[in-house]
mmCIF file of C-alpha atoms in Angstrom:
data_model
loop_
_atom_site.group_PDB
_atom_site.id
_atom_site.type_symbol
_atom_site.label_atom_id
_atom_site.label_comp_id
_atom_site.label_asym_id
_atom_site.label_seq_id
_atom_site.Cartn_x
_atom_site.Cartn_y
_atom_site.Cartn_z
ATOM 1 C CA MET A 1 80.919 85.714 96.738
ATOM 2 C CA ASN A 2 81.397 83.957 99.626
ATOM 3 C CA GLU A 3 77.723 83.035 101.773
ATOM 4 C CA ARG A 4 77.758 83.661 105.651
ATOM 5 C CA LEU A 5 75.737 80.761 107.011
ATOM 6 C CA SER A 6 74.974 80.549 110.603
ATOM 7 C CA LYS A 7 75.496 78.206 112.981
ATOM 8 C CA ALA A 8 72.505 76.673 113.428
ATOM 9 C CA GLY A 9 71.011 75.282 110.544
ATOM 10 C CA GLY A 10 73.575 76.191 107.830
ATOM 11 C CA ARG A 11 71.125 79.384 106.423
ATOM 12 C CA ARG A 12 72.652 82.132 105.165
ATOM 13 C CA GLN A 13 72.855 84.813 108.205
ATOM 14 C CA VAL A 14 70.768 88.054 108.027
ATOM 15 C CA VAL A 15 71.752 91.375 109.116
ATOM 16 C CA ALA A 16 69.027 94.281 109.415
ATOM 17 C CA VAL A 17 70.754 98.165 109.101
ATOM 18 C CA TYR A 18 68.409 100.745 110.368
ATOM 19 C CA GLY A 19 68.940 104.142 108.307
ATOM 20 C CA ALA A 20 70.063 101.801 105.405
ATOM 21 C CA ALA A 21 69.041 104.865 103.117
ATOM 22 C CA GLY A 22 71.748 107.142 104.720
ATOM 23 C CA HIS A 23 74.994 108.049 103.835
ATOM 24 C CA THR A 24 76.845 105.928 106.523
ATOM 25 C CA GLY A 25 73.722 103.201 105.954
ATOM 26 C CA ARG A 26 74.678 102.656 102.435
ATOM 27 C CA PHE A 27 78.466 101.677 103.295
ATOM 28 C CA VAL A 28 77.199 99.082 105.435
ATOM 29 C CA ILE A 29 74.801 97.554 102.950
ATOM 30 C CA ARG A 30 77.420 97.146 100.548
ATOM 31 C CA GLU A 31 79.959 95.727 102.748
ATOM 32 C CA LEU A 32 77.364 93.240 104.388
ATOM 33 C CA SER A 33 76.202 92.329 100.460
ATOM 34 C CA ARG A 34 80.464 92.426 99.553
ATOM 35 C CA ARG A 35 80.827 89.770 102.409
ATOM 36 C CA GLY A 36 78.145 87.717 101.378
ATOM 37 C CA PHE A 37 75.479 88.294 104.033
ATOM 38 C CA THR A 38 71.824 88.734 103.205
ATOM 39 C CA ALA A 39 71.218 92.537 104.228
ATOM 40 C CA ILE A 40 67.659 94.159 105.423
ATOM 41 C CA ALA A 41 67.229 97.805 104.477
ATOM 42 C CA ILE A 42 65.438 99.540 107.199
ATOM 43 C CA GLY A 43 64.275 103.175 107.577
ATOM 44 C CA ARG A 44 61.518 105.159 108.074
ATOM 45 C CA ASN A 45 60.832 106.691 104.653
ATOM 46 C CA ALA A 46 59.380 104.253 101.629
ATOM 47 C CA ALA A 47 60.527 106.604 98.881
ATOM 48 C CA ASN A 48 64.220 107.144 100.533
ATOM 49 C CA LEU A 49 64.294 103.345 100.499
ATOM 50 C CA ALA A 50 62.916 103.007 97.323
ATOM 51 C CA ALA A 51 65.190 105.125 95.463
ATOM 52 C CA ALA A 52 68.426 103.780 97.213
ATOM 53 C CA ASP A 53 70.611 101.587 94.809
ATOM 54 C CA PHE A 54 70.881 98.604 97.390
ATOM 55 C CA PRO A 55 73.105 95.527 95.670
ATOM 56 C CA ALA A 56 70.649 92.616 94.432
ATOM 57 C CA GLY A 57 68.657 90.430 97.124
ATOM 58 C CA VAL A 58 68.571 93.493 99.628
ATOM 59 C CA ARG A 59 65.483 93.344 101.532
ATOM 60 C CA ARG A 60 63.754 96.627 101.959
ATOM 61 C CA GLU A 61 61.599 97.315 105.514
ATOM 62 C CA VAL A 62 59.796 100.624 106.649
ATOM 63 C CA ALA A 63 59.603 100.867 110.162
ATOM 64 C CA ALA A 64 58.904 103.543 112.622
ATOM 65 C CA LEU A 65 60.708 103.620 116.039
ATOM 66 C CA ASP A 66 57.592 104.762 117.829
ATOM 67 C CA ASP A 67 55.620 101.861 116.143
ATOM 68 C CA PRO A 68 57.444 98.984 117.882
ATOM 69 C CA ALA A 69 55.171 96.342 115.970
ATOM 70 C CA SER A 70 56.378 97.619 112.578
ATOM 71 C CA VAL A 71 59.913 97.428 114.080
ATOM 72 C CA ALA A 72 59.865 93.680 115.276
ATOM 73 C CA ARG A 73 58.351 92.977 111.791
ATOM 74 C CA ALA A 74 61.519 94.393 109.817
ATOM 75 C CA LEU A 75 63.702 92.315 111.669
ATOM 76 C CA THR A 76 62.255 89.246 111.444
ATOM 77 C CA GLY A 77 64.788 86.332 110.474
ATOM 78 C CA ALA A 78 67.737 88.757 111.289
ATOM 79 C CA ASP A 79 70.532 87.744 113.235
ATOM 80 C CA ALA A 80 71.887 91.130 114.403
ATOM 81 C CA VAL A 81 70.944 94.932 113.354
ATOM 82 C CA VAL A 82 73.099 97.563 112.857
ATOM 83 C CA ASN A 83 71.719 101.072 114.137
ATOM 84 C CA CYS A 84 73.338 104.091 111.311
ATOM 85 C CA ALA A 85 70.355 106.078 111.880
ATOM 86 C CA GLY A 86 71.206 109.347 113.914
ATOM 87 C CA PRO A 87 70.816 111.176 116.148
ATOM 88 C CA PHE A 88 71.383 107.739 118.390
ATOM 89 C CA LEU A 89 70.374 109.820 121.503
ATOM 90 C CA ASP A 90 66.680 109.379 119.767
ATOM 91 C CA THR A 91 67.287 106.158 117.880
ATOM 92 C CA ALA A 92 69.689 103.893 120.411
ATOM 93 C CA GLU A 93 67.376 102.731 122.817
ATOM 94 C CA PRO A 94 64.377 101.430 120.804
ATOM 95 C CA LEU A 95 66.788 99.746 118.800
ATOM 96 C CA VAL A 96 68.382 97.846 121.862
ATOM 97 C CA SER A 97 65.069 97.171 123.136
ATOM 98 C CA ALA A 98 63.511 95.529 120.035
ATOM 99 C CA ALA A 99 67.225 94.020 119.821
ATOM 100 C CA LEU A 100 66.559 91.910 123.206
ATOM 101 C CA ARG A 101 63.258 91.118 122.472
ATOM 102 C CA ALA A 102 63.794 89.702 119.194
ATOM 103 C CA GLY A 103 67.373 87.942 120.703
ATOM 104 C CA ILE A 104 69.602 89.544 118.216
ATOM 105 C CA HIS A 105 72.977 91.360 118.453
ATOM 106 C CA TYR A 106 73.375 95.139 118.360
ATOM 107 C CA PHE A 107 75.596 97.737 116.648
ATOM 108 C CA ASP A 108 75.507 101.103 116.262
ATOM 109 C CA VAL A 109 77.941 104.002 115.051
ATOM 110 C CA THR A 110 77.011 106.830 117.379
ATOM 111 C CA ALA A 111 79.691 109.324 118.236
ATOM 112 C CA GLU A 112 77.590 110.437 120.961
ATOM 113 C CA GLN A 113 79.033 110.385 124.124
ATOM 114 C CA ALA A 114 75.753 110.759 126.075
ATOM 115 C CA SER A 115 73.856 108.165 123.837
ATOM 116 C CA ALA A 116 76.912 105.335 123.863
ATOM 117 C CA GLN A 117 77.027 105.903 127.823
ATOM 118 C CA GLY A 118 73.094 105.410 128.489
ATOM 119 C CA ILE A 119 73.571 102.437 126.562
ATOM 120 C CA PHE A 120 75.865 101.263 128.989
ATOM 121 C CA GLU A 121 74.317 101.803 131.817
ATOM 122 C CA ARG A 122 70.887 101.160 131.394
ATOM 123 C CA TYR A 123 71.151 97.878 129.065
ATOM 124 C CA SER A 124 74.278 95.853 130.109
ATOM 125 C CA ALA A 125 72.246 93.687 133.211
ATOM 126 C CA ALA A 126 69.245 93.082 130.557
ATOM 127 C CA ALA A 127 71.459 92.125 127.641
ATOM 128 C CA GLU A 128 73.626 90.017 129.541
ATOM 129 C CA GLU A 129 70.522 87.898 130.954
ATOM 130 C CA ALA A 130 69.422 87.661 127.454
ATOM 131 C CA GLY A 131 72.371 86.532 126.064
ATOM 132 C CA VAL A 132 72.562 89.536 123.435
ATOM 133 C CA THR A 133 75.990 91.196 122.347
ATOM 134 C CA VAL A 134 75.624 95.244 122.216
ATOM 135 C CA ILE A 135 78.785 97.184 120.603
ATOM 136 C CA PRO A 136 77.542 101.213 120.745
ATOM 137 C CA ALA A 137 79.965 103.403 118.924
ATOM 138 C CA MET A 138 81.693 100.426 116.539
ATOM 139 C CA GLY A 139 82.301 103.116 114.317
ATOM 140 C CA PHE A 140 85.395 106.063 112.801
ATOM 141 C CA TYR A 141 84.301 107.869 115.700
ATOM 142 C CA GLY A 142 84.696 105.598 118.687
ATOM 143 C CA GLY A 143 85.303 101.996 117.778
ATOM 144 C CA LEU A 144 88.353 103.122 115.969
ATOM 145 C CA GLY A 145 90.352 104.908 118.593
ATOM 146 C CA ASP A 146 89.065 102.330 121.047
ATOM 147 C CA LEU A 147 90.786 99.185 119.139
ATOM 148 C CA LEU A 148 93.903 101.468 118.410
ATOM 149 C CA ALA A 149 94.200 102.065 122.193
ATOM 150 C CA THR A 150 93.998 98.460 123.140
ATOM 151 C CA ALA A 151 96.200 97.895 120.617
ATOM 152 C CA ALA A 152 98.711 99.991 121.873
ATOM 153 C CA ILE A 153 98.481 99.452 125.610
ATOM 154 C CA GLY A 154 99.077 95.504 124.146
ATOM 155 C CA ASP A 155 100.249 93.900 127.656
ATOM 156 C CA TRP A 156 100.302 96.678 130.562
ATOM 157 C CA THR A 157 97.343 96.642 133.130
ATOM 158 C CA ARG A 158 97.345 99.977 133.001
ATOM 159 C CA ALA A 159 98.479 103.345 131.493
ATOM 160 C CA ASP A 160 99.209 106.722 133.452
ATOM 161 C CA GLU A 161 98.045 108.469 129.814
ATOM 162 C CA ALA A 162 96.241 108.088 126.549
ATOM 163 C CA ARG A 163 96.353 110.695 123.826
ATOM 164 C CA ILE A 164 94.314 110.387 120.432
ATOM 165 C CA GLY A 165 94.815 112.857 118.165
ATOM 166 C CA ILE A 166 92.819 112.466 114.873
ATOM 167 C CA ALA A 167 93.718 114.606 111.474
ATOM 168 C CA LEU A 168 91.221 115.236 108.665
ATOM 169 C CA ASP A 169 92.097 117.315 105.573
ATOM 170 C CA SER A 170 88.662 118.665 105.449
ATOM 171 C CA TRP A 171 85.310 117.892 106.522
ATOM 172 C CA LYS A 172 82.287 117.408 104.021
ATOM 173 C CA PRO A 173 79.244 116.538 106.679
ATOM 174 C CA THR A 174 76.061 114.555 105.569
ATOM 175 C CA GLU A 175 72.932 116.595 106.175
ATOM 176 C CA GLY A 176 72.793 113.459 109.411
ATOM 177 C CA THR A 177 76.027 114.678 111.084
ATOM 178 C CA ARG A 178 74.603 118.157 111.096
ATOM 179 C CA VAL A 179 71.197 116.959 112.720
ATOM 180 C CA THR A 180 73.035 115.151 115.037
ATOM 181 C CA GLY A 181 75.029 118.119 116.117
ATOM 182 C CA ARG A 182 72.220 120.387 116.620
ATOM 183 C CA ARG A 183 70.484 117.783 118.687
ATOM 184 C CA ASN A 184 73.717 116.276 120.824
ATOM 185 C CA THR A 185 74.371 119.471 122.896
ATOM 186 C CA ALA A 186 75.583 117.427 126.188
ATOM 187 C CA ARG A 187 78.885 119.020 127.561
ATOM 188 C CA ARG A 188 81.696 116.344 126.347
ATOM 189 C CA LEU A 189 83.656 114.172 129.125
ATOM 190 C CA MET A 190 87.209 112.817 129.187
ATOM 191 C CA LEU A 191 88.771 111.042 131.349
ATOM 192 C CA SER A 192 90.728 112.443 134.240
ATOM 193 C CA GLU A 193 91.943 110.172 137.240
ATOM 194 C CA GLY A 194 90.480 107.100 136.021
ATOM 195 C CA LYS A 195 86.809 109.137 135.980
ATOM 196 C CA LEU A 196 84.805 110.532 133.624
ATOM 197 C CA ARG A 197 84.731 114.264 133.867
ATOM 198 C CA PRO A 198 83.458 116.998 131.571
ATOM 199 C CA LEU A 199 85.848 118.565 129.488
ATOM 200 C CA ALA A 200 87.432 122.609 130.342
ATOM 201 C CA ASP A 201 85.817 124.936 128.955
ATOM 202 C CA PRO A 202 87.160 126.273 126.957
ATOM 203 C CA ALA A 203 88.357 123.215 125.646
ATOM 204 C CA PRO A 204 92.564 123.045 125.527
ATOM 205 C CA ASN A 205 94.704 123.978 122.353
ATOM 206 C CA ALA A 206 97.828 121.721 121.382
ATOM 207 C CA VAL A 207 100.133 121.355 118.332
ATOM 208 C CA TRP A 208 100.523 117.682 117.167
ATOM 209 C CA PRO A 209 103.585 116.340 115.032
ATOM 210 C CA PHE A 210 101.566 114.398 112.418
ATOM 211 C CA ALA A 211 103.254 112.544 110.428
ATOM 212 C CA GLU A 212 103.441 113.232 106.967
ATOM 213 C CA PRO A 213 101.641 114.605 104.616
ATOM 214 C CA PHE A 214 99.431 116.123 107.970
ATOM 215 C CA GLY A 215 102.839 117.670 109.297
ATOM 216 C CA ALA A 216 101.933 119.642 112.397
ATOM 217 C CA GLN A 217 98.239 120.496 113.173
ATOM 218 C CA GLU A 218 96.749 122.937 115.439
ATOM 219 C CA MET A 219 94.043 120.692 117.541
ATOM 220 C CA VAL A 220 91.365 121.003 119.748
ATOM 221 C CA GLU A 221 90.750 118.872 122.619
ATOM 222 C CA LEU A 222 87.320 117.116 121.645
ATOM 223 C CA PRO A 223 86.517 113.509 123.061
ATOM 224 C CA PHE A 224 84.215 111.244 121.025
ATOM 225 C CA THR A 225 82.843 107.843 121.877
ATOM 226 C CA GLU A 226 86.463 106.767 122.477
ATOM 227 C CA ALA A 227 86.384 108.034 125.942
ATOM 228 C CA ILE A 228 83.199 105.960 126.714
ATOM 229 C CA LEU A 229 84.962 102.840 125.444
ATOM 230 C CA ILE A 230 88.126 103.014 126.717
ATOM 231 C CA GLY A 231 86.806 104.268 130.283
ATOM 232 C CA ARG A 232 84.800 101.077 130.543
ATOM 233 C CA HIS A 233 87.926 98.330 130.058
ATOM 234 C CA LEU A 234 91.133 99.961 129.858
ATOM 235 C CA GLN A 235 92.818 101.323 133.134
ATOM 236 C CA VAL A 236 93.906 104.378 131.822
ATOM 237 C CA SER A 237 94.318 107.319 134.541
ATOM 238 C CA GLU A 238 94.085 110.362 131.451
ATOM 239 C CA LEU A 239 92.821 110.359 128.135
ATOM 240 C CA HIS A 240 93.042 112.963 125.914
ATOM 241 C CA THR A 241 90.972 113.221 122.495
ATOM 242 C CA TYR A 242 92.130 115.967 119.840
ATOM 243 C CA LEU A 243 91.077 116.624 116.252
ATOM 244 C CA ASN A 244 92.567 119.471 114.101
ATOM 245 C CA THR A 245 91.283 122.616 113.767
ATOM 246 C CA ALA A 246 90.532 122.835 110.081
ATOM 247 C CA PRO A 247 87.940 120.440 109.277
ATOM 248 C CA LEU A 248 85.664 121.868 112.305
ATOM 249 C CA ARG A 249 85.819 124.881 109.918
ATOM 250 C CA ASP A 250 84.539 123.183 107.305
ATOM 251 C CA LEU A 251 81.594 121.669 109.712
ATOM 252 C CA ARG A 252 80.641 125.540 111.116
ATOM 253 C CA ASP A 253 80.055 126.308 107.752
ATOM 254 C CA THR A 254 76.995 126.195 106.788
ATOM 255 C CA THR A 255 77.730 126.542 102.948
ATOM 256 C CA THR A 256 80.013 123.358 103.122
ATOM 257 C CA PRO A 257 78.662 121.200 101.143
ATOM 258 C CA PRO A 258 77.996 117.052 101.478
ATOM 259 C CA PRO A 259 80.631 114.599 100.521
ATOM 260 C CA VAL A 260 80.723 113.875 97.065
ATOM 261 C CA ALA A 261 81.854 110.218 95.755
ATOM 262 C CA ALA A 262 85.403 110.275 94.092
ATOM 263 C CA ASP A 263 85.497 106.633 93.271
ATOM 264 C CA ALA A 264 83.539 103.397 92.075
ATOM 265 C CA SER A 265 82.765 102.407 96.069
ATOM 266 C CA GLY A 266 81.490 105.648 97.179
ATOM 267 C CA ARG A 267 84.215 106.629 99.261
ATOM 268 C CA SER A 268 84.600 110.474 99.004
ATOM 269 C CA ALA A 269 88.374 112.052 98.576
ATOM 270 C CA GLN A 270 88.761 112.935 102.018
ATOM 271 C CA THR A 271 91.824 111.602 103.896
ATOM 272 C CA PHE A 272 92.256 110.791 107.489
ATOM 273 C CA LEU A 273 95.297 110.131 110.207
ATOM 274 C CA VAL A 274 94.799 108.722 113.811
ATOM 275 C CA GLU A 275 97.359 108.628 115.880
ATOM 276 C CA VAL A 276 97.269 106.712 119.514
ATOM 277 C CA GLU A 277 100.645 107.173 122.127
ATOM 278 C CA VAL A 278 100.205 105.747 125.334
ATOM 279 C CA ARG A 279 102.244 106.539 128.717
ATOM 280 C CA GLN A 280 103.167 104.605 131.171
ATOM 281 C CA GLY A 281 105.896 105.901 133.448
ATOM 282 C CA SER A 282 108.419 106.696 130.916
ATOM 283 C CA MET A 283 107.852 104.201 128.186
ATOM 284 C CA VAL A 284 105.416 105.375 125.491
ATOM 285 C CA ARG A 285 104.118 103.083 122.825
ATOM 286 C CA ARG A 286 101.957 103.732 119.771
ATOM 287 C CA ALA A 287 99.404 103.076 117.085
ATOM 288 C CA SER A 288 98.249 104.745 113.915
ATOM 289 C CA ALA A 289 96.054 104.346 111.372
ATOM 290 C CA ARG A 290 95.052 105.951 108.070
ATOM 291 C CA GLY A 291 92.707 105.689 105.066
ATOM 292 C CA ARG A 292 90.013 107.397 103.142
ATOM 293 C CA ASP A 293 86.360 109.080 104.148
ATOM 294 C CA ILE A 294 85.572 108.832 107.677
ATOM 295 C CA TYR A 295 82.090 107.856 106.959
ATOM 296 C CA ALA A 296 82.927 105.214 104.826
ATOM 297 C CA ILE A 297 85.153 103.376 106.604
ATOM 298 C CA THR A 298 82.923 102.804 109.258
ATOM 299 C CA GLY A 299 81.084 100.758 106.920
ATOM 300 C CA PRO A 300 84.092 97.698 107.294
ATOM 301 C CA LEU A 301 85.019 98.540 111.005
ATOM 302 C CA VAL A 302 81.208 97.860 112.074
ATOM 303 C CA VAL A 303 80.933 94.629 109.528
ATOM 304 C CA GLU A 304 84.268 92.965 110.589
ATOM 305 C CA ALA A 305 82.643 93.399 114.222
ATOM 306 C CA VAL A 306 79.064 91.647 113.289
ATOM 307 C CA GLU A 307 81.069 88.825 111.443
ATOM 308 C CA ARG A 308 83.412 88.266 114.102
ATOM 309 C CA ILE A 309 80.600 88.265 116.887
ATOM 310 C CA LEU A 310 78.505 85.932 114.361
ATOM 311 C CA ASN A 311 80.736 83.503 114.415
ATOM 312 C CA ASP A 312 81.603 83.222 117.814
ATOM 313 C CA ALA A 313 80.781 80.159 119.686
ATOM 314 C CA ARG A 314 81.292 81.739 122.812
ATOM 315 C CA VAL A 315 79.279 84.975 122.045
ATOM 316 C CA GLN A 316 79.001 86.684 125.114
ATOM 317 C CA GLY A 317 75.921 88.596 126.715
ATOM 318 C CA GLY A 318 76.399 92.225 127.704
ATOM 319 C CA VAL A 319 77.120 95.960 126.620
ATOM 320 C CA PHE A 320 81.045 95.969 125.318
ATOM 321 C CA ALA A 321 83.494 97.928 123.953
ATOM 322 C CA PRO A 322 85.125 96.541 120.858
ATOM 323 C CA GLY A 323 89.119 96.028 122.364
ATOM 324 C CA ALA A 324 86.909 94.551 125.320
ATOM 325 C CA LEU A 325 85.836 91.391 122.886
ATOM 326 C CA PHE A 326 88.353 91.326 119.944
ATOM 327 C CA ASP A 327 91.938 91.398 119.629
ATOM 328 C CA ALA A 328 92.518 94.394 118.857
ATOM 329 C CA ARG A 329 95.906 94.050 116.799
ATOM 330 C CA ASN A 330 94.022 91.041 114.435
ATOM 331 C CA PHE A 331 90.889 93.265 113.958
ATOM 332 C CA LEU A 332 92.641 96.229 112.816
ATOM 333 C CA ALA A 333 95.070 93.649 110.460
ATOM 334 C CA ALA A 334 92.209 92.116 109.084
ATOM 335 C CA LEU A 335 91.245 95.813 107.660
ATOM 336 C CA THR A 336 94.747 96.351 106.266
ATOM 337 C CA PRO A 337 95.458 97.402 103.680
ATOM 338 C CA ASP A 338 92.189 97.235 101.761
ATOM 339 C CA VAL A 339 90.865 100.404 104.139
ATOM 340 C CA LEU A 340 93.662 100.897 106.708
ATOM 341 C CA SER A 341 97.032 101.322 106.354
#
């Protein structure tokens, strides 16, 4: 295993994970350890932290967001923090503030539009002044779609329309997903005429001709944080995101069980396919990614971003969409073929 060494002093790089004992947090901890980082597992519940099966060498810290001193102690020695604790409407701002005070980079994996938008609006100037990079929504919902759209647009300076189709073969939601759904009641936003506007009610339906094995799928327009990210750095007049309806039935069924590990890595058997098409006049470009387990894929996505920021001598301060900072094609290629194809 290669150790990740900081630019200053050659010490091993340290990344804190808030919400580390949660389902997604455990994937992030494993990915950090696999890549040679020292991980700090932070949580609100000491018993859950103690019971979590973390790799050897992971430091455990208990901290409550309403106790800034405990958060500051938990972040001691960290170079960056990854927030995996939803609802992010409640956790993102306290942790961004703590990261800025500590002078460390902040990442989260929110799918909540209001949370990501709030971080851009309220912390861009402070992060720039502090020289701290802040990247919200660096997960399956949000970051992946932003990177695919950025890769598809390529050298175009603008696009008339972008469409994102997300197909899941099922959705076994975590308890955190259910809690976030109950908390996140804000009306969803989409891009229209280059501006964020409320999604129509009822949301439009469509049929998307996915590649096999999904094929034609019944879809509903359901924008996530990719609308916030893309609207920040790409000149796109119209952006529409669709999710197939089958997994939404799983999500809405209160008897649907949580995800179950199907291999030694902890990934479930769930499969996904994301297809993006962008149009400029009569020209159309496409990009797509497929893989397994929307929770598990978030680990490599956010840790790849952390690694690139911590090893970039030209790191910028501010709040950014991933596609605004990274070479999107190169970033996605780095995850191929192990976690994406």
